[in-house]
Amino acid sequence: MQTQSLDANQGVPAGAVSPEAPACFHCGTLCRGSIFQRNEKPFCCAGCLTVFELLTENGLSDFYQLGQSAGTRINPAPAGQFHYLDEPAVRERLVDFANDRLTRVTLHLPAIHCIACVWLLENLFRLNPGIGQSQVNFPRKEVAISFDNSQTKLSEVVSLLASLGYEPELRFSDLDTKPKRFASRRLWLQLGIAGFAFGNTMLFCIAHYLGLDTFSGPAFQKLVGLLSLGLAIPVVAYSAADYWRSAWVSLRQRLLNIDVPIAAGIAALFAQSTYEVVSGHGVGYFDSLAGLLFFLLCGKLFQQKTYDRLAFDRDYKSFFPLSVMRKTVRNEERVALAQLHLGDRLILRNGELIPADARLVEGPAVIDYSFVTGESEPVEKRAGDYLYSGGRQIGGAIEVETVKAVSQSYLTSLWNQEAFRKDEGARLNQLTNRYSQRFTKMVIAIALGAAVFWAWANPALSVKAFTSVLIVACPCALALAAPFALGTAQRVLARQNIFLKNPYVTETLADVDAVVFDKTGTLTAASAGSVTFHGAPLSETEERWLYSMTRHSTHPLPVRIGEAIARAHFPEPVCSFLETPGCGMEGSVAGHEIWMGSVAWLEGRGARPIGALRAEGGSPSPRPSPPGEGGTLPARGHLDADGLNGNPVCGSGVHVAIDGRYRGCYVLASALRPEADALITNLSPEYDLALLSGDNEKERHRFAHLFGADLHFNQSPLNKLAFIRQLQGAGKTVMMVGDGLNDAGALKQSDVGVAVVENIHAFSPASDVIMAAPMVPRLNDVLRFAKQSVRVVRASFLISLAYNVVGIAIAASGHLSPIVCAILMPVSSVTVVGFACGLTIWLGRRQGLGEPATQNNRAELEFGAPAEALT
Amino acid sequence: MNMNVETFKYDNRIVRAFAIATVVWGLVGFCAGLLAAIQLFWPEANLALQYTTFGRLRPLHTNAVIFAFVGNGMFTGIYYSLQRLCKARMFNDTLSWINFWGWQLIILSAAITLPLGLTTSKEYAELEWPIDLGITAVWVVFTVNLIGTIVKRREKHMYVAIWFYIATAITVALLHVVNSLAIPAGWFKSYSIYSGVQDALVQWWYGHNAVAFFLTTPYLGLMYYFLPKAAGRPVFSYRLSIIHFWALIFIYIWAGPHHLLYTALPDWAQSLGMVFSLMLIAPSWGGMLNGLLTLRGAWDKVRQEPMLKFMVVAVTAYGMATLEGPMLAIKSVNSLSHYTDWTIAHVHTGALGWNGFLTFSLLYWLFPRLYNTKLWSVKLANWHFWIALLGMMFYVVPMYWSGVTQGMMWKQFTKEGFMQYPNFLETVLQLVPMYRLRAIGGSLYIIGAFMMAYNLYRTAKAGQFVAEQEVQAPSLASQAAAHEEKHPWGHRWLEAKPVTMTVLALVAVLIGGLVEIIPMYLIKSNVPTITSVKPYTPLEVLGRDIYIREGCVGCHSQMVRPFRSETERYGEYSKSGEFIYDHPFLWGSKRTGPDLHRVGGKYPDAWHYNHMDDPGTTSPGSIMPRYPWLLTQKLDTNSLPARIAALRKVGVPYADGFENGPAQKDLQAQAAKVVTNLKFGTIETEPDKEIVALIAYLQRLGTDIKAQPAAPAPATTLTSTSH
Amino acid sequence: MSVIFLLIPLSIVIATAFLVAFIWSVRSGQYEDTCTPSMRLLLDEKRPEATKNLTPTRNEHER
C-alpha cells in the first residue's frame, strides 16, 4: 500500500545505483535515485530511514522479523499539520472519552495491513511514554489509544502515528455509528439466552417423546415441567422484550404493526404451557416457545445483516451531485465534496451552494438562505463572518475556509425539503400503508377463527393453530418490497450519473406519458472548441478582464467562454459583480465597467453597438473575422444557421461592452446531440413529445421532422409553465427535460423535472432528477427501466400475498408447528426483498445500465469540467 | 516516568516442574498399561504378586495416564499459556506450588493405594475418600489461582482458551464432588452413598464428563493456543471457536447415560443419552475443523516441524474419536459394541491420539523455549512421531478387530437356535492373538515416549533455563474503563475480590447442600421393587469387598442385557431392583471374562476354590491370572462392625445393633457351611480364609430373584442362602 | 432412578452459571472484535529488549 512516492530531494547517495534497484528495507518500494544506507540496509527515502532508526532505538526491531518490509512509505508531513486537533471543538468530536487525567481516542488507520502493524501499534507505549493501552481492531483498521493528558497531547499522538506511516483518516461525520454496535450486542444476548433455553427444554421434551411418563409417573414429569417453565421465563421476559414493546407501542396508538400478532402468539403459547404444567395436565410447549423465539431472533439478526449490506452502498455521497472549486497553492482545482478536508480554501461563484459551515476569507458576500430558511431576502456578510452550509452566494466569487466537515446527508435533506416536495409519497407507498393495516386485522381474525374451530373439533390443536397462524403471517414483504426495489433502481441509475431525489421518483418516472424538451443545453450539445469572438479585436488586458468576469458566473455560456479564453490569464478581482438571469452580468474590473449578456439587455443599458454590427440581415463586418468559423455579425442576439457559411451550426452569442462601448460578441456554436434524432424517433410512438425553447424560430425546420406540431419557440419561462399546466390538465403525466437554470419553474410544475447538466456544479433544487448531459440519448432506456422496476414491486407483492395465503391456510389447518412458522417467516421476508433487489439489478444490466458510465468516467464528471479543460 | 506501563515476570519454574512431572508420570502410566496388556495374553506376567495383578494394575494405569500424565500436561500448558494470554504473572506463587506438590502427592498416594487394592472400583474415580478430599482441595487451589490471574490480567480480551480453562476448573470440581460422595467405613474403605442404578447413572454422568472436562476442554484450550503459535498463523475462525465453546457448555449437562445403553437404566434415559451424544458431534467437530483449517497455507511447515506433525494427528484423532463416540452411542451399534474391546479401541484413539500426541507436541514446543535453545534432535523427534503413530495403529486396529469378533461371537446362533459358542472361553481364546498385537503397539508407543524423554533431557542439558521471563505491558487500569458499559453490573463489579469468594462459596454450598439432601432423599425413595431381594450377609459383604479389592470388575460385568443371546448364556436379564443394596454398583464396562450376575449356584463351591487358585485347571487356556493368596490370607473380620454401620448409613436396612453380636455369629455359621461344602469336593480349608468369603459372595450373586417369594422372609432376620 | 432429581437441577445450576458468564462476556464487550485476538496471540513471543528511555516501574506484588 504505497502512497505516491515523492522524489527524495536531498539525502546521502551511497555508491552507484545497482543496475536493478534494491528494495527499500522498510517499505519494499524499489529505491530509484539516491539510496539511503544504514548498517548496510537500503532505504528509499529519509522518511523510511527515520522510522527504522526510531524503531531500532526503542527496541522494536522485531517489527522487521514479523512482516517482510511491512512498513508503509512515508511522505514527510509538514510540521504542525495536526495542531488543529488540539482545539477543544475539534478534539471534542474526535475523542471517545476524556477526563482530566486520561483520554481515549479511536482512530481509523487505513494503512494497517498485517500482523507487524498490529504489533507495532500495540507497543506505542515504548515510543511515547504518555501513551498507555493501545488496542488494534484489525478488521475495522482502527486503533483505540488511551493516553495521559499530562504527558502528551492528541496532536502528538496523531503525528507519531503519521511519522510511522499510519496517518489516521480523520472522519468527523461517523459519530453516529457508535450506538449501532450496542444494539446488535443486545440482540446477541437475547439470542444467546433463547438458544440456551431452547437447547435444554428441547432435551426435557425429548424425554417425554421417548416415553418418560410410563416410568416415573407425575413426580419426574413435574420436575421437568417446572424446570422448563423456569427456563422459559427469561426467554419470554428478555428475549421477546422487543416484540412486547413494539406491540405495546403500536396498540397504544391503536394501529396494528406486524409485531402485534407475534406478541399475541407468544403470549398464548406461554399461557397455555404454564397452565398445563402447573395443573399437571401435560407438559406444555416450552420447547417450541423457546425454539420459536430463537428462530425469530435468528431471522431478525439475518435480516439486519442483509439490510445493512444492501443499504451499505446507498450512502449519500454518491447521491449528492455537487463538486466545488478548491484553491490549492498553485491553482484552483475542482474536487468532489467527498475529497474536501477541514481547513480547505474554496471559491464559490455566483449561485453556488456553500457545501459546509465555513469562514468568509475575502470578497463581499451576499448570501441567499432561501434554500435553507425559506425567506428569500439575501444577507450581507463581511470577511471573517461565519457562513452556514446550504446558503447560496449571490454576486461575485468569494473565497471561504471550511471550519466544519461536509455533511452530505444534510445537503441531500435540503434537496428533499418541503419547499420542493412534489405531491406526497407515490401511490405504491399509500398502497402499503392501507393494506398493512387491513392485513394485520385479517390475520388476527383468521387466527381467532382457527382457534375457535379447533377448540370445538380437536382442543389440543387449537392453541397450536392459533399461534402458528399468527406467526406465519408476514406482511413485511408488503412494507419492504417497494422501498428496497425502488431504492436499488435509484442506486443503479446513480451509477449511471442519473441522480434521483428519492426512490419514489422512479415510480412517477414509470407513469410518464408526455415528454417536454427544452432545446438549449438539452438536445443541443455545447462543444467547447467552437467559441469565437466577432468584433473589434480585444487587447490582452481586456481579454483578461473578460476572463475574470466569466469566472464569477455559473451560467454555462460565460463558463464556456471563460474556459476557451483561459490560456495563461490570471484572474483579477472583480467588484460589485451582479448577474441577472436571462439578461447578463455586470461588474467592474480594475476600475473598468464591463457588461456581458444579450444584445437587448446591452441596448437597454445604453451601450450603443457600433453601427456596422447593428446592420439587419447579417451584412458582413468590415474587418475580417478572426480564424475559426467566423462569418457575419449577429443581426440580433443569436446567429441563425443560414447566417453562417451554410453548415448547420446554430449557437448563442454573448455580447460584450467595456466602459459603455460595445466591443463585439462571443459566438458559441452548439450542435445537435449525436443520438438525439434516434432518441426522439423511438420515444415518439409511446409518448407525446413537445419542444419548448426560449430561442427564436431560426431552428424550427431542424426539429420539425422530429416533433411535428408540438414546436414552440420564444417561450418565456412563464409560457413554458403554462404549457405544462395545460398538458397536465389534459390528464398527462408530464416529464420536463431542461437545463434547470432558466426554466426552474417549469421543472417544478412538471410531474418529473429532469435537469440536464453539463458539469455538475450548478444545482437546481427544483428538479427531481439530475442527469449528466451524455446520458440524455439513453433517456428511453431509463424510462423503460423505471417501468420494469415498478413491475418488480408489484410482482413481489404477489409473491408475498401467495406466501401468506398458503402459509395461513396450512397453519390454520394445524399441521404447521410454531417453530416451523418461526423459520418460514424471516425466510419469506428475506427472499422477497432479495428477489426485489436482485431482479432490479438484473433488469438494469439488461437495459445496458449495468456497468458504470464509461464514456465519461465518473471521476471526471465529479470534477465538473470535461477532462481536457483541467490544467 | 510512565505511570501505566508495568514490568513483570512470567513464572517458568512452575511450568518446568509440571512439564517434567508430565514426562515422568507419562512413562510410568505407559509402562503400567503395557504390563497390563501383556498380562492379558500371558497371565503369569503378574510376577505372581497380588499387587501387580491385572485387577489392581488396570486402575493404576487409568489413573496414572489420566490424572498424572494428562493432568500434569494440562497444568503445564495452562500455567504457560494463561500467563501469556493475560499478560500477567500467576495470581500467587505459593498457590501454584501448592497445586504442584499437592497434585504429585495425590498421584503418589494413588500409586500406593491402588496396588494395595484400596479402591472404590468406580471407574476413573477409584481413589479412596481421603485422596478424594485431597483432590478437591488441590483443585480449589488451582481454580482460585486461575480466576485470580484472569482478574489481574492486563489484556482486556479473554482469549477463547481461557474460557475453556474456566469451564474445566468449574465443572471438574462439581463432577468430582458429586461422584465421590461416600460414607467412610475405615481409613481406606468407603461405601458410595448411591446404590445400583443410581450409582451407575451418577458414575457415568461423572465418567463421561470427566472425559469431556478433563481430557477434552482443557486440551481444546491448549490446541487454540499452541497450534496457531506453532503454525505462525491466526486460528482459522475465531468466531467459530467462540460459538462452538458456548454451544458445548450450554447443553453439556446431559452426557452420561450413553454408557448404560440396554442396561437396567430406564428406556427414556437411554434414548436421551443417545440423542444428546449425536448432538455433540457439532461442537466437537467445530473444534477439529477450526484446528485443521488453521494450517491452510502452512502445510509445508508440518513437514519440517515435528511439533506440528503431532498436533495435526492429535486433532485428527480427536475428530475421529468424537465421531466414533456418538456412533457407538446409537443403541443398535451399542448392542454389539458394549462390553467388547471396541470401547477400548475408541478410548485409546482419543487417549493415545488426542491427549498423547497433543501433550508430546506441547512438550516439543515448550522445552526449547523454556531452555532458550533449539530442540536437541529434530530427527529423533520425527522418529518418535512415526513410531508412536505406528504404535497407535498397532494398538487400535487389533482392538477394533477383537471388539467386533467378541460382539459377533457372543450373539452367534446355530441354525437350530442354539448358541454357536456356548462356552465363553471359546470367545476369549479367539482374542489372544489380537492382545499380542495390541501389546506390540503399546510397546512401540512407549519406545517413542522414551525417545522423547531422552530428546527433551538433552535439550534441557544443552540450553540454559529461563526461570523468569521479563515483559512489559500497559496495565488495564490505564485504559479508561469508565467509558465502558455504564451498567453497574459490568466489568467493575467482577474485578473486585468477591470473585474468588464466589468460587469458594460455590464449592462450599455444593458440599454442604449435597451432604444434607442426598441421604434424606435416597433412603426414603429406595423402596425395593423386588421383595425377594435382601441385603448381603456379613460374610458376603466381606466377600464383595474382596471382589472390589482384586478389581474383578475390570474384566467381569454384572449386568445381563435383555438380549436372547445373553439370557440364553447367563440366565434371566438383570432388573434394576436387584441392585438396590449394591454400594457401589459393580455393573462393569468390559467383559474379558464372562458376566457374573447369574453365577450364583452355577458352579459348586469347590469349582470356585480350584478356579481361583489356578483358572488354568478348571478352564484350560484361560487368561485369568491366579489368586493363590486368597486361599492363604486370613479374612479381616474386625473391620466388619464399621462396614455394617456405614452400609446402614447409606441405606441398607440392617437391624440396629446387628453388627455388635449377631453379625459375627452369622458370619461363622455361613463360613462353616461353605467349609462343609468344600469338604464334599475333597478340599480342606479353615473357615477364616478370604476364599470362603469370596465363594459365599459369588454363590449369592443373582440368586435373590430365583428365591420363591412365598418363602417367609421377614426383613429383619436373615435366612441362610440356599446352596 | 430418583438420583436424577439431584443430577438435573444440579446441572441446570452449573449451566445457568455459564449463562451468566456468557451474559457478562457479551456485556463487557469481549466479542466486539472477533479477529484481532487471534492475531495478537502470535505476538507475545516477541520480547522487545529492555529499552533505555523507559524506566520500568516495579509492580508491587510482582516478584
Coordinates of N, CA, C and O in Angstrom, one line a residue, chain B residues 494-595:
Chain B
L494 N -17.1 -7.3 38.7 CA -16.4 -8.6 38.7 C -15.0 -8.5 39.1 O -14.4 -9.4 39.6
E495 N -14.4 -7.4 38.9 CA -12.9 -7.3 39.1 C -12.6 -7.4 40.6 O -11.5 -7.9 40.9
A496 N -13.5 -7.1 41.4 CA -13.1 -6.9 42.8 C -12.9 -8.3 43.4 O -13.1 -9.3 42.8
K497 N -12.5 -8.4 44.7 CA -12.2 -9.6 45.4 C -13.3 -10.6 45.3 O -13.1 -11.8 45.3
P498 N -14.6 -10.2 45.5 CA -15.7 -11.3 45.6 C -15.5 -12.4 44.6 O -16.1 -13.5 44.8
V499 N -14.8 -12.2 43.5 CA -14.8 -13.3 42.5 C -14.2 -14.6 43.2 O -14.9 -15.6 43.2
T500 N -13.1 -14.4 43.8 CA -12.5 -15.6 44.5 C -13.5 -16.1 45.6 O -13.7 -17.3 45.8
M501 N -14.1 -15.1 46.2 CA -15.1 -15.5 47.2 C -16.2 -16.4 46.6 O -16.5 -17.5 47.1
T502 N -16.7 -16.0 45.5 CA -17.9 -16.7 44.9 C -17.4 -18.2 44.6 O -18.1 -19.1 44.8
V503 N -16.2 -18.3 44.1 CA -15.8 -19.7 43.7 C -15.8 -20.5 44.9 O -16.3 -21.6 45.0
L504 N -15.2 -20.0 46.0 CA -15.1 -20.8 47.3 C -16.5 -21.1 47.8 O -16.9 -22.2 48.1
A505 N -17.4 -20.0 47.7 CA -18.7 -20.2 48.3 C -19.4 -21.3 47.4 O -20.0 -22.2 48.0
L506 N -19.2 -21.3 46.1 CA -19.9 -22.2 45.3 C -19.6 -23.7 45.7 O -20.5 -24.5 46.0
V507 N -18.3 -23.9 45.9 CA -17.8 -25.2 46.3 C -18.4 -25.6 47.6 O -19.0 -26.7 47.8
A508 N -18.3 -24.6 48.6 CA -18.8 -24.9 49.9 C -20.3 -25.3 49.9 O -20.7 -26.3 50.4
V509 N -21.1 -24.5 49.2 CA -22.5 -24.7 49.1 C -22.8 -26.1 48.5 O -23.5 -26.9 49.1
L510 N -22.0 -26.4 47.5 CA -22.2 -27.7 46.9 C -22.1 -28.8 47.9 O -22.9 -29.6 48.1
I511 N -20.9 -28.8 48.6 CA -20.7 -29.9 49.5 C -21.7 -29.9 50.6 O -22.4 -30.9 50.8
G512 N -22.0 -28.8 51.2 CA -23.0 -28.7 52.3 C -24.3 -29.2 51.8 O -24.9 -30.2 52.3
G513 N -24.8 -28.6 50.7 CA -26.1 -29.0 50.2 C -26.3 -30.5 50.0 O -27.2 -31.1 50.4
L514 N -25.2 -31.0 49.3 CA -25.4 -32.4 48.9 C -25.4 -33.3 50.1 O -26.2 -34.2 50.2
V515 N -24.5 -33.0 51.0 CA -24.5 -33.9 52.2 C -25.8 -34.0 52.9 O -26.3 -35.1 53.3
E516 N -26.5 -32.9 53.0 CA -27.8 -33.0 53.7 C -28.9 -33.6 52.7 O -29.5 -34.5 53.1
I517 N -28.9 -33.1 51.5 CA -30.1 -33.5 50.7 C -30.1 -35.0 50.4 O -31.0 -35.7 50.6
I518 N -28.9 -35.5 50.0 CA -28.9 -36.8 49.4 C -29.4 -37.9 50.4 O -30.4 -38.5 50.0
P519 N -28.7 -38.1 51.5 CA -29.2 -39.3 52.3 C -30.7 -39.2 52.5 O -31.4 -40.2 52.2
M520 N -31.2 -38.0 52.9 CA -32.7 -38.0 53.1 C -33.4 -38.4 51.9 O -34.3 -39.3 51.9
Y521 N -32.9 -38.0 50.7 CA -33.7 -38.3 49.5 C -33.6 -39.8 49.2 O -34.6 -40.4 48.8
L522 N -32.4 -40.3 49.3 CA -32.2 -41.6 48.7 C -32.9 -42.7 49.5 O -33.5 -43.6 49.1
I523 N -32.7 -42.5 50.8 CA -33.3 -43.6 51.7 C -34.8 -43.7 51.5 O -35.3 -44.7 51.2
K524 N -35.4 -42.5 51.6 CA -36.9 -42.5 51.5 C -37.4 -43.2 50.2 O -38.2 -44.1 50.2
S525 N -36.7 -42.9 49.1 CA -37.3 -43.3 47.8 C -36.8 -44.7 47.4 O -37.1 -45.1 46.3
N526 N -36.1 -45.3 48.3 CA -35.4 -46.5 47.8 C -36.2 -47.8 48.1 O -35.7 -48.8 48.6
V527 N -37.5 -47.8 47.8 CA -38.4 -49.0 48.2 C -38.0 -50.1 47.2 O -38.0 -49.9 46.0
P528 N -37.6 -51.2 47.7 CA -37.2 -52.4 46.8 C -38.4 -52.8 45.9 O -39.5 -53.1 46.4
T529 N -38.2 -52.7 44.7 CA -39.3 -53.2 43.8 C -39.5 -54.7 43.8 O -40.5 -55.2 43.6
I530 N -38.3 -55.4 44.1 CA -38.5 -56.8 44.1 C -38.4 -57.3 45.6 O -37.3 -57.1 46.2
T531 N -39.4 -57.8 46.2 CA -39.5 -58.1 47.6 C -38.4 -59.2 48.0 O -37.8 -59.1 49.1
S532 N -38.1 -60.1 47.1 CA -37.2 -61.2 47.5 C -35.7 -60.7 47.5 O -34.9 -61.5 48.0
V533 N -35.4 -59.5 47.1 CA -34.0 -59.0 47.1 C -33.7 -58.6 48.6 O -34.4 -57.8 49.1
K534 N -32.7 -59.2 49.2 CA -32.3 -58.9 50.6 C -30.9 -58.4 50.6 O -30.1 -58.6 49.7
P535 N -30.6 -57.7 51.7 CA -29.2 -57.2 51.8 C -28.2 -58.3 51.9 O -28.6 -59.5 52.2
Y536 N -26.9 -58.0 51.7 CA -25.9 -59.1 51.7 C -25.7 -59.5 53.2 O -25.8 -58.7 54.1
T537 N -25.3 -60.8 53.4 CA -25.0 -61.2 54.7 C -23.5 -60.7 55.0 O -22.8 -60.3 54.1
P538 N -23.2 -60.6 56.3 CA -21.8 -60.1 56.7 C -20.7 -60.8 55.9 O -19.8 -60.1 55.3
L539 N -20.8 -62.1 55.8 CA -19.7 -62.8 55.1 C -19.7 -62.4 53.6 O -18.7 -62.1 53.0
E540 N -20.9 -62.2 53.0 CA -21.0 -61.8 51.6 C -20.5 -60.4 51.4 O -19.8 -60.0 50.4
V541 N -20.7 -59.5 52.5 CA -20.2 -58.1 52.4 C -18.7 -58.2 52.3 O -18.1 -57.5 51.4
L542 N -18.1 -59.0 53.2 CA -16.6 -59.0 53.1 C -16.2 -59.7 51.8 O -15.2 -59.2 51.2
G543 N -16.9 -60.7 51.3 CA -16.6 -61.3 50.0 C -16.6 -60.3 48.9 O -15.7 -60.1 48.1
R544 N -17.7 -59.4 48.9 CA -17.9 -58.4 47.9 C -16.7 -57.4 47.9 O -16.1 -57.0 46.9
D545 N -16.3 -57.1 49.2 CA -15.2 -56.1 49.3 C -13.9 -56.7 48.7 O -13.1 -56.0 48.1
I546 N -13.7 -58.0 48.9 CA -12.5 -58.7 48.3 C -12.7 -58.6 46.7 O -11.7 -58.3 46.0
Y547 N -13.9 -58.9 46.2 CA -14.1 -58.8 44.8 C -13.7 -57.4 44.3 O -13.1 -57.2 43.3
I548 N -14.1 -56.4 45.1 CA -13.7 -55.0 44.7 C -12.2 -54.8 44.8 O -11.6 -54.3 43.9
R549 N -11.6 -55.3 45.9 CA -10.2 -55.1 46.1 C -9.4 -55.7 45.0 O -8.5 -55.1 44.4
E550 N -9.8 -56.9 44.5 CA -9.0 -57.5 43.5 C -9.3 -57.0 42.1 O -8.7 -57.3 41.1
G551 N -10.3 -56.1 42.0 CA -10.5 -55.4 40.7 C -11.2 -56.3 39.7 O -10.9 -56.2 38.5
C552 N -12.0 -57.3 40.2 CA -12.6 -58.2 39.3 C -13.5 -57.5 38.3 O -13.7 -57.9 37.2
V553 N -14.0 -56.3 38.7 CA -14.9 -55.5 37.9 C -14.2 -55.1 36.6 O -14.8 -54.8 35.6
G554 N -12.8 -55.1 36.6 CA -12.0 -54.7 35.5 C -12.3 -55.7 34.3 O -12.1 -55.3 33.1
C555 N -12.6 -57.0 34.6 CA -12.8 -57.9 33.4 C -14.2 -58.5 33.4 O -14.6 -59.0 32.4
H556 N -14.9 -58.4 34.6 CA -16.2 -59.1 34.6 C -17.3 -58.1 34.8 O -17.2 -57.1 35.6
S557 N -18.4 -58.2 34.1 CA -19.5 -57.3 34.3 C -20.6 -58.1 35.1 O -20.6 -59.3 35.2
Q558 N -21.5 -57.4 35.7 CA -22.6 -58.0 36.4 C -23.9 -57.3 35.9 O -24.7 -56.7 36.6
M559 N -24.1 -57.5 34.6 CA -25.3 -56.8 34.0 C -25.7 -57.7 32.8 O -25.0 -57.6 31.8
V560 N -26.7 -58.5 33.0 CA -27.2 -59.3 31.8 C -28.2 -58.5 31.0 O -29.2 -58.0 31.6
R561 N -27.9 -58.3 29.8 CA -28.8 -57.3 29.0 C -30.0 -58.1 28.4 O -29.9 -59.3 28.2
P562 N -31.0 -57.4 28.1 CA -32.2 -58.2 27.7 C -32.1 -58.6 26.2 O -32.9 -58.2 25.4
F563 N -31.1 -59.3 25.9 CA -31.0 -59.9 24.5 C -31.1 -61.4 24.7 O -30.6 -62.0 25.7
R564 N -31.6 -62.1 23.6 CA -31.7 -63.6 23.7 C -30.4 -64.2 23.9 O -30.2 -65.2 24.7
S565 N -29.3 -63.6 23.2 CA -28.0 -64.2 23.3 C -27.5 -64.2 24.7 O -26.8 -65.1 25.1
E566 N -27.9 -63.2 25.5 CA -27.4 -63.1 26.9 C -28.2 -63.9 27.8 O -27.8 -64.6 28.7
T567 N -29.6 -63.9 27.6 CA -30.4 -64.7 28.5 C -30.1 -66.2 28.3 O -30.1 -66.9 29.3
E568 N -29.9 -66.5 27.1 CA -29.5 -67.9 26.8 C -28.2 -68.3 27.6 O -28.1 -69.3 28.2
R569 N -27.2 -67.4 27.5 CA -25.9 -67.7 28.0 C -25.9 -67.6 29.5 O -25.3 -68.5 30.2
Y570 N -26.5 -66.5 30.1 CA -26.3 -66.3 31.5 C -27.6 -66.6 32.3 O -27.5 -66.9 33.5
G571 N -28.8 -66.3 31.7 CA -30.0 -66.5 32.6 C -30.8 -65.2 32.5 O -30.6 -64.3 31.7
E572 N -31.8 -65.1 33.4 CA -32.7 -64.0 33.4 C -32.0 -62.7 33.4 O -31.0 -62.5 34.0
Y573 N -32.5 -61.7 32.5 CA -31.7 -60.4 32.4 C -31.9 -59.6 33.7 O -32.9 -59.8 34.4
S574 N -30.9 -58.8 34.0 CA -30.9 -58.1 35.3 C -31.9 -57.0 35.4 O -32.1 -56.3 34.4
K575 N -32.6 -57.0 36.5 CA -33.6 -55.9 36.7 C -33.0 -54.9 37.6 O -32.1 -55.2 38.5
S576 N -33.4 -53.6 37.5 CA -32.8 -52.5 38.3 C -33.0 -52.8 39.8 O -32.2 -52.4 40.7
G577 N -34.1 -53.5 40.2 CA -34.4 -53.7 41.6 C -33.4 -54.6 42.3 O -33.3 -54.5 43.5
E578 N -32.6 -55.4 41.5 CA -31.7 -56.3 42.2 C -30.5 -55.6 42.7 O -29.8 -56.3 43.5
F579 N -30.3 -54.4 42.3 CA -29.0 -53.8 42.7 C -29.1 -52.8 43.8 O -28.2 -52.0 44.1
I580 N -30.3 -52.7 44.5 CA -30.6 -51.5 45.4 C -29.6 -51.6 46.6 O -29.4 -50.6 47.2
Y581 N -29.0 -52.7 46.9 CA -28.1 -52.8 48.1 C -26.7 -52.8 47.6 O -25.8 -53.0 48.4
D582 N -26.4 -52.6 46.3 CA -25.0 -52.6 45.8 C -24.4 -51.2 46.0 O -24.6 -50.3 45.2
H583 N -23.6 -51.1 47.1 CA -22.9 -49.8 47.3 C -21.4 -50.1 47.1 O -20.8 -50.8 48.0
P584 N -20.6 -49.8 46.2 CA -21.0 -49.2 44.9 C -21.5 -50.2 43.9 O -21.4 -51.4 44.1
F585 N -22.1 -49.8 42.8 CA -22.6 -50.8 41.8 C -21.4 -51.4 41.1 O -20.3 -50.9 41.0
L586 N -21.6 -52.7 40.6 CA -20.4 -53.4 40.0 C -20.8 -53.9 38.6 O -20.5 -55.0 38.2
W587 N -21.5 -53.0 37.9 CA -22.0 -53.5 36.5 C -20.8 -53.7 35.6 O -20.9 -54.6 34.8
G588 N -19.7 -52.9 35.8 CA -18.5 -53.1 35.0 C -18.8 -52.6 33.6 O -19.9 -52.3 33.2
S589 N -17.6 -52.5 32.8 CA -17.8 -51.9 31.4 C -17.0 -52.8 30.4 O -16.8 -52.4 29.3
K590 N -16.5 -53.9 30.9 CA -15.7 -54.7 29.9 C -15.9 -56.2 30.3 O -15.9 -56.6 31.4
R591 N -16.1 -57.0 29.2 CA -16.2 -58.5 29.5 C -15.1 -59.3 28.9 O -15.2 -59.9 27.9
T592 N -13.9 -59.1 29.5 CA -12.8 -60.1 29.1 C -13.2 -61.4 29.6 O -13.0 -62.5 29.0
G593 N -13.8 -61.4 30.8 CA -14.3 -62.6 31.4 C -15.8 -62.6 31.3 O -16.4 -61.5 31.0
P594 N -16.5 -63.7 31.5 CA -18.0 -63.8 31.4 C -18.7 -62.9 32.4 O -18.1 -62.5 33.4
D595 N -20.0 -62.6 32.1 CA -20.8 -61.8 33.0 C -21.1 -62.7 34.3 O -21.3 -63.9 34.2

